[in-house]
mmCIF file of C-alpha atoms and ligand atoms in Angstrom:
data_model
loop_
_atom_site.group_PDB
_atom_site.id
_atom_site.type_symbol
_atom_site.label_atom_id
_atom_site.label_comp_id
_atom_site.label_asym_id
_atom_site.label_seq_id
_atom_site.Cartn_x
_atom_site.Cartn_y
_atom_site.Cartn_z
ATOM 1 C CA UNK A 5 -79.829 38.074 -22.286
ATOM 2 C CA UNK A 6 -81.034 34.602 -21.702
ATOM 3 C CA UNK A 7 -84.948 34.851 -20.248
ATOM 4 C CA UNK A 8 -85.424 32.992 -17.072
ATOM 5 C CA UNK A 9 -88.107 30.195 -16.712
ATOM 6 C CA UNK A 10 -88.744 28.111 -14.162
ATOM 7 C CA UNK A 11 -90.196 24.727 -15.106
ATOM 8 C CA UNK A 12 -91.635 22.149 -12.945
ATOM 9 C CA UNK A 13 -90.623 18.573 -14.080
ATOM 10 C CA UNK A 14 -92.706 15.807 -13.069
ATOM 11 C CA UNK A 15 -92.020 12.148 -13.117
ATOM 12 C CA UNK A 16 -94.225 9.028 -12.071
ATOM 13 C CA UNK A 17 -93.195 6.259 -14.670
ATOM 14 C CA UNK A 18 -92.806 3.303 -12.440
ATOM 15 C CA UNK A 19 -92.288 3.377 -8.788
ATOM 16 C CA UNK A 20 -90.837 6.653 -7.957
ATOM 17 C CA UNK A 21 -92.942 9.839 -7.586
ATOM 18 C CA UNK A 22 -90.561 12.841 -8.219
ATOM 19 C CA UNK A 23 -90.687 16.214 -8.831
ATOM 20 C CA UNK A 24 -87.981 18.770 -9.576
ATOM 21 C CA UNK A 25 -87.806 22.945 -10.355
ATOM 22 C CA UNK A 26 -85.366 24.275 -12.666
ATOM 23 C CA UNK A 27 -84.482 27.881 -13.437
ATOM 24 C CA UNK A 28 -83.155 27.346 -17.007
ATOM 25 C CA UNK A 29 -80.824 24.460 -17.062
ATOM 26 C CA UNK A 30 -80.203 24.632 -13.511
ATOM 27 C CA UNK A 31 -81.417 22.342 -10.555
ATOM 28 C CA UNK A 32 -83.060 24.307 -7.574
ATOM 29 C CA UNK A 33 -84.819 21.551 -6.266
ATOM 30 C CA UNK A 34 -84.892 17.507 -6.657
ATOM 31 C CA UNK A 35 -87.261 15.232 -4.512
ATOM 32 C CA UNK A 36 -88.385 11.897 -4.853
ATOM 33 C CA UNK A 37 -90.366 9.972 -2.791
ATOM 34 C CA UNK A 38 -89.040 6.315 -3.146
ATOM 35 C CA UNK A 39 -92.072 3.654 -2.597
ATOM 36 C CA UNK A 40 -90.805 0.762 -0.313
ATOM 37 C CA UNK A 41 -94.136 -1.383 -0.647
ATOM 38 C CA UNK A 42 -92.543 -3.223 -3.738
ATOM 39 C CA UNK A 43 -89.312 -4.674 -1.801
ATOM 40 C CA UNK A 44 -91.292 -7.547 -0.030
ATOM 41 C CA UNK A 45 -92.710 -8.556 -3.626
ATOM 42 C CA UNK A 46 -89.677 -8.592 -5.401
ATOM 43 C CA UNK A 47 -90.537 -5.855 -8.039
ATOM 44 C CA UNK A 48 -92.684 -3.515 -8.761
ATOM 45 C CA UNK A 49 -96.269 -4.133 -8.386
ATOM 46 C CA UNK A 50 -98.488 -1.731 -10.815
ATOM 47 C CA UNK A 51 -101.736 -0.999 -9.107
ATOM 48 C CA UNK A 52 -99.896 -0.433 -5.772
ATOM 49 C CA UNK A 53 -97.219 1.889 -7.545
ATOM 50 C CA UNK A 54 -100.371 3.814 -9.320
ATOM 51 C CA UNK A 55 -101.834 4.248 -5.689
ATOM 52 C CA UNK A 56 -98.698 5.064 -3.912
ATOM 53 C CA UNK A 57 -98.001 7.980 -6.780
ATOM 54 C CA UNK A 58 -101.772 9.410 -5.669
ATOM 55 C CA UNK A 59 -100.485 9.766 -2.244
ATOM 56 C CA UNK A 60 -97.523 10.906 -3.197
ATOM 57 C CA UNK A 61 -97.657 13.289 -5.904
ATOM 58 C CA UNK A 62 -99.357 16.180 -3.987
ATOM 59 C CA UNK A 63 -96.346 16.296 -1.076
ATOM 60 C CA UNK A 64 -93.172 16.128 -3.587
ATOM 61 C CA UNK A 65 -94.385 18.842 -5.537
ATOM 62 C CA UNK A 66 -95.244 21.038 -2.609
ATOM 63 C CA UNK A 67 -91.672 20.102 -1.194
ATOM 64 C CA UNK A 68 -89.860 21.012 -4.705
ATOM 65 C CA UNK A 69 -91.160 24.162 -4.708
ATOM 66 C CA UNK A 70 -90.778 25.017 -1.344
ATOM 67 C CA UNK A 71 -86.539 23.779 -1.921
ATOM 68 C CA UNK A 72 -86.276 26.031 -4.901
ATOM 69 C CA UNK A 73 -88.425 28.854 -2.858
ATOM 70 C CA UNK A 74 -90.340 29.788 -5.523
ATOM 71 C CA UNK A 75 -94.397 30.030 -5.600
ATOM 72 C CA UNK A 76 -95.949 28.140 -8.264
ATOM 73 C CA UNK A 77 -97.755 31.005 -9.948
ATOM 74 C CA UNK A 78 -93.542 31.751 -10.997
ATOM 75 C CA UNK A 79 -93.487 28.594 -13.249
ATOM 76 C CA UNK A 80 -93.340 29.008 -16.721
ATOM 77 C CA UNK A 81 -93.783 25.532 -17.979
ATOM 78 C CA UNK A 82 -94.958 21.845 -16.677
ATOM 79 C CA UNK A 83 -92.957 19.360 -18.226
ATOM 80 C CA UNK A 84 -94.055 15.494 -17.263
ATOM 81 C CA UNK A 85 -93.346 11.958 -18.386
ATOM 82 C CA UNK A 86 -95.829 10.863 -21.000
ATOM 83 C CA UNK A 87 -93.846 7.230 -21.489
ATOM 84 C CA UNK A 88 -92.715 4.455 -21.551
ATOM 85 C CA UNK A 89 -93.595 3.323 -18.081
ATOM 86 C CA UNK A 90 -96.284 1.871 -16.314
ATOM 87 C CA UNK A 91 -99.788 2.838 -17.695
ATOM 88 C CA UNK A 92 -101.332 3.473 -14.196
ATOM 89 C CA UNK A 93 -98.323 5.367 -13.189
ATOM 90 C CA UNK A 94 -97.636 7.266 -16.084
ATOM 91 C CA UNK A 95 -101.553 8.369 -15.811
ATOM 92 C CA UNK A 96 -101.457 9.923 -12.278
ATOM 93 C CA UNK A 97 -98.291 12.056 -13.280
ATOM 94 C CA UNK A 98 -99.761 13.128 -16.169
ATOM 95 C CA UNK A 99 -103.242 13.812 -15.337
ATOM 96 C CA UNK A 100 -101.474 16.254 -12.303
ATOM 97 C CA UNK A 101 -99.429 17.630 -14.544
ATOM 98 C CA UNK A 102 -102.422 19.053 -17.286
ATOM 99 C CA UNK A 103 -104.393 19.963 -14.353
ATOM 100 C CA UNK A 104 -101.609 22.212 -12.733
ATOM 101 C CA UNK A 105 -100.868 23.707 -16.490
ATOM 102 C CA UNK A 106 -104.414 24.325 -17.199
ATOM 103 C CA UNK A 107 -105.081 26.455 -13.737
ATOM 104 C CA UNK A 108 -101.839 28.358 -13.938
ATOM 105 C CA UNK A 109 -102.523 28.970 -18.202
ATOM 106 C CA UNK A 110 -98.788 27.956 -18.506
ATOM 107 C CA UNK A 111 -97.312 25.737 -21.411
ATOM 108 C CA UNK A 112 -97.594 21.627 -21.127
ATOM 109 C CA UNK A 113 -94.670 19.676 -22.095
ATOM 110 C CA UNK A 114 -94.364 16.083 -22.752
ATOM 111 C CA UNK A 115 -90.932 14.168 -22.084
ATOM 112 C CA UNK A 116 -89.816 10.655 -23.239
ATOM 113 C CA UNK A 117 -88.301 9.050 -20.379
ATOM 114 C CA UNK A 118 -85.758 7.441 -21.759
ATOM 115 C CA UNK A 119 -84.262 10.401 -23.726
ATOM 116 C CA UNK A 120 -84.549 12.122 -20.269
ATOM 117 C CA UNK A 121 -82.400 9.735 -18.995
ATOM 118 C CA UNK A 122 -79.598 10.849 -21.847
ATOM 119 C CA UNK A 123 -80.675 14.354 -21.581
ATOM 120 C CA UNK A 124 -80.035 14.619 -17.843
ATOM 121 C CA UNK A 125 -76.237 15.280 -18.908
ATOM 122 C CA UNK A 126 -77.296 18.648 -20.362
ATOM 123 C CA UNK A 127 -78.349 20.158 -16.716
ATOM 124 C CA UNK A 128 -75.879 22.711 -15.718
ATOM 125 C CA UNK A 129 -72.608 22.057 -13.423
ATOM 126 C CA UNK A 130 -69.814 23.801 -12.314
ATOM 127 C CA UNK A 131 -67.516 20.537 -12.763
ATOM 128 C CA UNK A 132 -68.642 18.910 -15.548
ATOM 129 C CA UNK A 133 -68.642 19.679 -19.704
ATOM 130 C CA UNK A 134 -71.669 18.458 -21.411
ATOM 131 C CA UNK A 135 -71.738 16.632 -24.505
ATOM 132 C CA UNK A 136 -71.236 17.759 -28.177
ATOM 133 C CA UNK A 137 -73.477 15.768 -30.691
ATOM 134 C CA UNK A 138 -73.387 13.358 -31.988
ATOM 135 C CA UNK A 139 -72.645 10.698 -29.481
ATOM 136 C CA UNK A 140 -73.523 7.132 -28.883
ATOM 137 C CA UNK A 141 -76.308 7.076 -26.085
ATOM 138 C CA UNK A 142 -76.525 3.975 -23.753
ATOM 139 C CA UNK A 143 -79.479 3.703 -21.808
ATOM 140 C CA UNK A 144 -79.527 1.084 -18.913
ATOM 141 C CA UNK A 145 -82.186 0.636 -16.836
ATOM 142 C CA UNK A 146 -84.674 -1.742 -15.091
ATOM 143 C CA UNK A 147 -86.973 -1.510 -18.220
ATOM 144 C CA UNK A 148 -84.915 -0.763 -21.059
ATOM 145 C CA UNK A 149 -81.320 -1.568 -22.571
ATOM 146 C CA UNK A 150 -80.872 0.789 -25.484
ATOM 147 C CA UNK A 151 -77.782 1.832 -27.531
ATOM 148 C CA UNK A 152 -78.847 5.269 -29.526
ATOM 149 C CA UNK A 153 -77.115 7.019 -32.145
ATOM 150 C CA UNK A 154 -78.056 10.783 -30.838
ATOM 151 C CA UNK A 155 -77.531 13.577 -33.776
ATOM 152 C CA UNK A 156 -79.095 16.484 -31.773
ATOM 153 C CA UNK A 157 -81.298 16.713 -28.313
ATOM 154 C CA UNK A 158 -84.310 15.232 -30.032
ATOM 155 C CA UNK A 159 -82.823 13.278 -33.096
ATOM 156 C CA UNK A 160 -82.294 9.805 -31.571
ATOM 157 C CA UNK A 161 -81.940 6.731 -33.688
ATOM 158 C CA UNK A 162 -82.199 3.031 -31.379
ATOM 159 C CA UNK A 163 -79.598 1.129 -32.989
ATOM 160 C CA UNK A 164 -79.713 -1.766 -30.675
ATOM 161 C CA UNK A 165 -81.557 -2.965 -27.824
ATOM 162 C CA UNK A 166 -82.265 -6.099 -25.884
ATOM 163 C CA UNK A 167 -84.471 -8.535 -27.086
ATOM 164 C CA UNK A 168 -85.691 -9.753 -23.614
ATOM 165 C CA UNK A 169 -84.669 -8.660 -20.463
ATOM 166 C CA UNK A 170 -83.417 -5.359 -19.277
ATOM 167 C CA UNK A 171 -79.752 -5.337 -17.698
ATOM 168 C CA UNK A 172 -81.485 -3.946 -14.579
ATOM 169 C CA UNK A 173 -84.230 -6.367 -14.639
ATOM 170 C CA UNK A 174 -81.180 -9.125 -15.210
ATOM 171 C CA UNK A 175 -79.674 -7.773 -11.828
ATOM 172 C CA UNK A 176 -83.058 -7.450 -9.924
ATOM 173 C CA UNK A 177 -84.058 -11.093 -11.043
ATOM 174 C CA UNK A 178 -80.618 -12.553 -9.971
ATOM 175 C CA UNK A 179 -80.772 -10.444 -6.819
ATOM 176 C CA UNK A 180 -84.192 -11.827 -5.890
ATOM 177 C CA UNK A 181 -83.129 -15.749 -5.984
ATOM 178 C CA UNK A 182 -80.123 -14.605 -3.638
ATOM 179 C CA UNK A 183 -82.793 -13.212 -1.368
ATOM 180 C CA UNK A 184 -81.811 -9.689 -2.071
ATOM 181 C CA UNK A 185 -84.486 -6.917 -1.945
ATOM 182 C CA UNK A 186 -86.012 -5.067 -4.670
ATOM 183 C CA UNK A 187 -84.259 -3.286 -6.248
ATOM 184 C CA UNK A 188 -81.237 -5.825 -6.120
ATOM 185 C CA UNK A 189 -78.726 -3.885 -8.556
ATOM 186 C CA UNK A 190 -76.954 -1.661 -5.806
ATOM 187 C CA UNK A 191 -77.117 -4.525 -2.990
ATOM 188 C CA UNK A 192 -75.322 -6.565 -5.911
ATOM 189 C CA UNK A 193 -72.580 -3.883 -7.011
ATOM 190 C CA UNK A 194 -72.450 -3.675 -2.923
ATOM 191 C CA UNK A 195 -71.752 -7.184 -2.066
ATOM 192 C CA UNK A 196 -69.543 -7.518 -5.411
ATOM 193 C CA UNK A 197 -66.952 -5.236 -4.237
ATOM 194 C CA UNK A 198 -65.531 -8.131 -1.638
ATOM 195 C CA UNK A 199 -66.160 -10.891 -4.231
ATOM 196 C CA UNK A 200 -64.049 -12.670 -7.058
ATOM 197 C CA UNK A 201 -65.413 -11.931 -10.118
ATOM 198 C CA UNK A 202 -63.704 -15.137 -11.751
ATOM 199 C CA UNK A 203 -65.252 -17.116 -9.095
ATOM 200 C CA UNK A 204 -67.928 -18.593 -11.558
ATOM 201 C CA UNK A 205 -68.006 -18.375 -15.358
ATOM 202 C CA UNK A 206 -71.308 -17.771 -17.677
ATOM 203 C CA UNK A 207 -71.562 -17.656 -21.203
ATOM 204 C CA UNK A 208 -72.003 -14.328 -23.494
ATOM 205 C CA UNK A 209 -74.707 -14.465 -25.215
ATOM 206 C CA UNK A 210 -74.148 -13.915 -28.793
ATOM 207 C CA UNK A 211 -76.448 -11.586 -30.426
ATOM 208 C CA UNK A 212 -76.235 -10.500 -34.089
ATOM 209 C CA UNK A 213 -75.651 -6.342 -34.655
ATOM 210 C CA UNK A 214 -76.147 -4.439 -31.697
ATOM 211 C CA UNK A 215 -78.927 -5.851 -29.627
ATOM 212 C CA UNK A 216 -78.197 -8.031 -26.633
ATOM 213 C CA UNK A 217 -79.907 -10.833 -24.793
ATOM 214 C CA UNK A 218 -80.095 -11.210 -20.995
ATOM 215 C CA UNK A 219 -82.427 -14.152 -20.305
ATOM 216 C CA UNK A 220 -80.207 -16.716 -20.819
ATOM 217 C CA UNK A 221 -77.598 -15.265 -18.833
ATOM 218 C CA UNK A 222 -80.258 -15.239 -16.016
ATOM 219 C CA UNK A 223 -81.209 -19.074 -16.774
ATOM 220 C CA UNK A 224 -77.441 -19.903 -16.222
ATOM 221 C CA UNK A 225 -77.330 -18.173 -12.710
ATOM 222 C CA UNK A 226 -80.529 -19.823 -11.967
ATOM 223 C CA UNK A 227 -79.240 -23.036 -12.846
ATOM 224 C CA UNK A 228 -75.578 -22.640 -11.452
ATOM 225 C CA UNK A 229 -77.602 -21.363 -7.843
ATOM 226 C CA UNK A 230 -79.802 -24.379 -8.145
ATOM 227 C CA UNK A 231 -77.443 -27.284 -8.831
ATOM 228 C CA UNK A 232 -74.777 -26.135 -5.896
ATOM 229 C CA UNK A 233 -77.581 -25.505 -3.546
ATOM 230 C CA UNK A 234 -78.835 -29.527 -4.102
ATOM 231 C CA UNK A 235 -74.980 -30.448 -2.934
ATOM 232 C CA UNK A 236 -74.868 -27.270 -0.322
ATOM 233 C CA UNK A 237 -78.147 -25.618 1.145
ATOM 234 C CA UNK A 238 -75.840 -22.689 2.244
ATOM 235 C CA UNK A 239 -74.235 -22.231 -1.237
ATOM 236 C CA UNK A 240 -75.872 -18.916 -1.815
ATOM 237 C CA UNK A 241 -74.512 -17.562 1.961
ATOM 238 C CA UNK A 242 -71.534 -19.140 1.767
ATOM 239 C CA UNK A 243 -70.826 -17.736 -1.841
ATOM 240 C CA UNK A 244 -72.747 -14.300 -2.312
ATOM 241 C CA UNK A 245 -69.855 -12.235 -2.600
ATOM 242 C CA UNK A 246 -68.274 -14.227 -5.371
ATOM 243 C CA UNK A 247 -72.044 -15.134 -6.938
ATOM 244 C CA UNK A 248 -72.246 -11.081 -7.223
ATOM 245 C CA UNK A 249 -68.801 -10.246 -8.383
ATOM 246 C CA UNK A 250 -69.403 -12.795 -11.237
ATOM 247 C CA UNK A 251 -72.885 -12.154 -12.630
ATOM 248 C CA UNK A 252 -72.035 -8.151 -12.244
ATOM 249 C CA UNK A 253 -68.764 -8.827 -13.996
ATOM 250 C CA UNK A 254 -70.677 -10.855 -17.178
ATOM 251 C CA UNK A 255 -73.734 -8.314 -16.852
ATOM 252 C CA UNK A 256 -71.531 -5.821 -17.883
ATOM 253 C CA UNK A 257 -69.233 -7.566 -20.290
ATOM 254 C CA UNK A 258 -72.364 -8.118 -22.133
ATOM 255 C CA UNK A 259 -73.203 -4.203 -22.958
ATOM 256 C CA UNK A 260 -69.296 -3.338 -22.881
ATOM 257 C CA UNK A 261 -69.137 -5.586 -26.100
ATOM 258 C CA UNK A 262 -71.576 -4.107 -27.800
ATOM 259 C CA UNK A 263 -70.640 -0.450 -27.065
ATOM 260 C CA UNK A 264 -67.057 -1.291 -28.462
ATOM 261 C CA UNK A 265 -68.625 -2.510 -31.773
ATOM 262 C CA UNK A 266 -71.068 0.333 -32.068
ATOM 263 C CA UNK A 267 -68.562 2.848 -31.041
ATOM 264 C CA UNK A 268 -66.576 1.333 -34.035
ATOM 265 C CA UNK A 269 -68.762 0.726 -36.797
ATOM 266 C CA UNK A 270 -70.448 4.275 -36.422
ATOM 267 C CA UNK A 271 -66.943 5.995 -35.464
ATOM 268 C CA UNK A 272 -67.905 7.829 -32.468
ATOM 269 C CA UNK A 273 -65.890 8.509 -29.798
ATOM 270 C CA UNK A 274 -68.405 10.124 -27.266
ATOM 271 C CA UNK A 275 -70.343 7.881 -25.505
ATOM 272 C CA UNK A 276 -73.108 9.042 -23.191
ATOM 273 C CA UNK A 277 -74.398 6.513 -20.317
ATOM 274 C CA UNK A 278 -77.799 6.946 -18.590
ATOM 275 C CA UNK A 279 -80.476 5.335 -16.390
ATOM 276 C CA UNK A 280 -80.113 3.187 -13.170
ATOM 277 C CA UNK A 281 -77.584 1.147 -13.601
ATOM 278 C CA UNK A 282 -75.582 3.682 -14.997
ATOM 279 C CA UNK A 283 -74.931 4.039 -11.236
ATOM 280 C CA UNK A 284 -73.160 0.846 -11.597
ATOM 281 C CA UNK A 285 -69.648 0.536 -10.376
ATOM 282 C CA UNK A 286 -68.214 -1.796 -12.897
ATOM 283 C CA UNK A 287 -69.547 -0.621 -15.706
ATOM 284 C CA UNK A 288 -68.365 3.292 -14.378
ATOM 285 C CA UNK A 289 -64.959 1.868 -13.956
ATOM 286 C CA UNK A 290 -64.885 -0.443 -17.424
ATOM 287 C CA UNK A 291 -66.050 2.814 -19.540
ATOM 288 C CA UNK A 292 -63.322 5.289 -17.308
ATOM 289 C CA UNK A 293 -61.014 2.605 -18.224
ATOM 290 C CA UNK A 294 -61.684 2.855 -21.949
ATOM 291 C CA UNK A 295 -61.592 6.678 -21.335
ATOM 292 C CA UNK A 296 -58.043 6.798 -19.956
ATOM 293 C CA UNK A 297 -56.541 4.259 -22.240
ATOM 294 C CA UNK A 298 -58.072 4.566 -25.353
ATOM 295 C CA UNK A 299 -58.939 8.275 -25.028
ATOM 296 C CA UNK A 300 -62.765 7.406 -25.386
ATOM 297 C CA UNK A 301 -65.062 10.476 -24.441
ATOM 298 C CA UNK A 302 -67.141 9.228 -21.524
ATOM 299 C CA UNK A 303 -70.110 10.876 -19.602
ATOM 300 C CA UNK A 304 -70.956 9.336 -16.965
ATOM 301 C CA UNK A 305 -74.153 10.706 -15.166
ATOM 302 C CA UNK A 306 -73.970 12.024 -11.719
ATOM 303 C CA UNK A 307 -75.577 9.852 -9.397
ATOM 304 C CA UNK A 308 -78.673 11.873 -8.618
ATOM 305 C CA UNK A 309 -79.765 12.177 -12.200
ATOM 306 C CA UNK A 310 -78.783 7.912 -12.564
ATOM 307 C CA UNK A 311 -82.042 6.285 -11.653
ATOM 308 C CA UNK A 312 -85.635 7.749 -12.150
ATOM 309 C CA UNK A 313 -85.512 11.577 -11.345
ATOM 310 C CA UNK A 314 -87.763 14.537 -11.951
ATOM 311 C CA UNK A 315 -84.658 16.805 -13.175
ATOM 312 C CA UNK A 316 -83.826 15.000 -16.205
ATOM 313 C CA UNK A 317 -87.606 15.632 -17.029
ATOM 314 C CA UNK A 318 -86.998 19.407 -16.138
ATOM 315 C CA UNK A 319 -83.998 19.862 -18.752
ATOM 316 C CA UNK A 320 -85.884 18.489 -21.451
ATOM 317 C CA UNK A 321 -88.840 20.671 -20.332
ATOM 318 C CA UNK A 322 -86.434 23.444 -20.878
ATOM 319 C CA UNK A 323 -84.808 22.586 -24.003
ATOM 320 C CA UNK A 324 -88.295 21.991 -25.453
ATOM 321 C CA UNK A 325 -89.381 25.538 -23.981
ATOM 322 C CA UNK A 326 -86.719 26.872 -25.555
ATOM 323 C CA UNK A 327 -87.824 25.028 -28.870
ATOM 324 C CA UNK A 328 -91.357 26.072 -28.222
ATOM 325 C CA UNK A 329 -92.474 22.128 -28.294
ATOM 326 C CA UNK A 330 -95.075 21.899 -26.447
ATOM 327 C CA UNK A 331 -97.789 19.029 -25.459
ATOM 328 C CA UNK A 332 -101.371 19.148 -25.979
ATOM 329 C CA UNK A 333 -103.770 18.610 -22.876
ATOM 330 C CA UNK A 334 -105.960 15.825 -25.577
ATOM 331 C CA UNK A 335 -102.296 13.674 -25.259
ATOM 332 C CA UNK A 336 -102.852 10.132 -23.904
ATOM 333 C CA UNK A 337 -100.026 8.548 -21.800
ATOM 334 C CA UNK A 338 -98.233 5.776 -23.949
ATOM 335 C CA UNK A 339 -96.854 2.560 -22.053
ATOM 336 C CA UNK A 340 -94.637 1.640 -24.990
ATOM 337 C CA UNK A 341 -93.371 5.278 -26.205
ATOM 338 C CA UNK A 342 -90.298 4.603 -28.681
ATOM 339 C CA UNK A 343 -87.955 7.248 -28.834
HETATM 340 O O1 KG4 B 429 -83.137 4.179 -14.484
HETATM 341 P P1 KG4 B 429 -84.152 3.088 -13.366
HETATM 342 O O2 KG4 B 429 -84.070 3.999 -12.112
HETATM 343 O O3 KG4 B 429 -85.577 2.781 -13.662
HETATM 344 C C1 KG4 B 429 -86.395 2.455 -14.967
HETATM 345 O O4 KG4 B 429 -86.231 3.382 -15.642
HETATM 346 O O5 KG4 B 429 -86.047 1.630 -14.937
HETATM 347 O O6 KG4 B 429 -83.710 2.241 -13.439
HETATM 348 C C2 KG4 B 429 -84.121 1.258 -12.384
HETATM 349 C C3 KG4 B 429 -82.876 0.416 -12.313
HETATM 350 C C4 KG4 B 429 -83.119 -1.176 -11.110
HETATM 351 O O7 KG4 B 429 -83.387 -2.404 -12.233
HETATM 352 C C5 KG4 B 429 -82.079 -1.352 -10.392
HETATM 353 O O8 KG4 B 429 -81.597 -2.284 -9.898
HETATM 354 C C6 KG4 B 429 -80.586 -0.458 -11.488
HETATM 355 O O9 KG4 B 429 -81.419 0.498 -12.420
HETATM 356 N N1 KG4 B 429 -79.935 -0.123 -10.281
HETATM 357 C C7 KG4 B 429 -78.467 -0.534 -10.474
HETATM 358 C C8 KG4 B 429 -77.759 0.199 -9.835
HETATM 359 N N2 KG4 B 429 -78.394 1.512 -9.250
HETATM 360 C C9 KG4 B 429 -79.432 1.098 -9.682
HETATM 361 N N3 KG4 B 429 -77.896 -1.891 -10.972
HETATM 362 C C10 KG4 B 429 -76.820 -2.561 -10.441
HETATM 363 N N4 KG4 B 429 -75.940 -1.341 -10.321
HETATM 364 C C11 KG4 B 429 -76.242 -0.368 -9.250
HETATM 365 N N5 KG4 B 429 -75.162 0.344 -8.785
HETATM 366 ZN ZN1 ZN B 430 -85.720 5.487 -16.162
#
């Protein structure tokens, strides 16, 4: 019989302080303290994020333990995000994880945030199968846009990435221009539902291989808005839904094109999506259509595991625990940790 382990996952790489408790591969609690303070700045302010993590980490961990109904003495291991992310934010989570692991005398496990976005699909669920290897992993977040060949839980090779802005960043920057709060991705998604995606046309950038570029598209969007706002000062308000639908359609088309190309080149029929932008309804629709019409095997994460969360850190912790891959107390965090 499988040994029962309790893993505490801690995530603090950007602006969400999150803690989760897993019993093996099953999530018992998944708690997040969102930092509203960044909304009025139009983006994450690193210094404010670190301070908010410091204020939130103890209550969030306590809440995760309490919802899971276990005492910290029952924990088998602590998994934390080592990177990539904001240095000050990562330091708060890692210092807390190290101190708690030391005081409880249990293993410390370091987790790569981008691996975790893909491995969240291995969280146990009654109604979803887990992916089998190999697969094409696609991480779509506020900081990253990556195409990854995944051979096993920990054998991942990046084959493409953004050369400038991440897809989530492009959503957020276009949203900021339209006066939407940070993070603007979910709001653009909501407003786009009532808009015409063909109202405004934007060029799809041509980039070699499996890399993508989003900064030119963002500039094209800014130019269109500025040009039209000169003629009509209410241009944004008058066209908000159409602007959202049109830019969303193009942002998604850019990555869909690369997914199709990579899938063909590497003869992979299994596509696994992760990251905050995996919540986007347009990308979900496009991929679900491919699954239905072209028999792709598509894995879309449940919404609670799309944006940053600690359950995904916990599941990687569990995989590493059973493989005895432990972290070291003197290992420092890494803002630019690669896969
Ligand atoms: O993975 P995540 O929580 O944080 C990072 O690791 O970056 O991703 C956050 C990003 C933000 O840019 C946010 O605007 C975007 O995910 N996002 C969305 C949606 N939900 C979150 N973008 C488009 N449509 C959504 N529904
Ligand atoms: Zn993330």
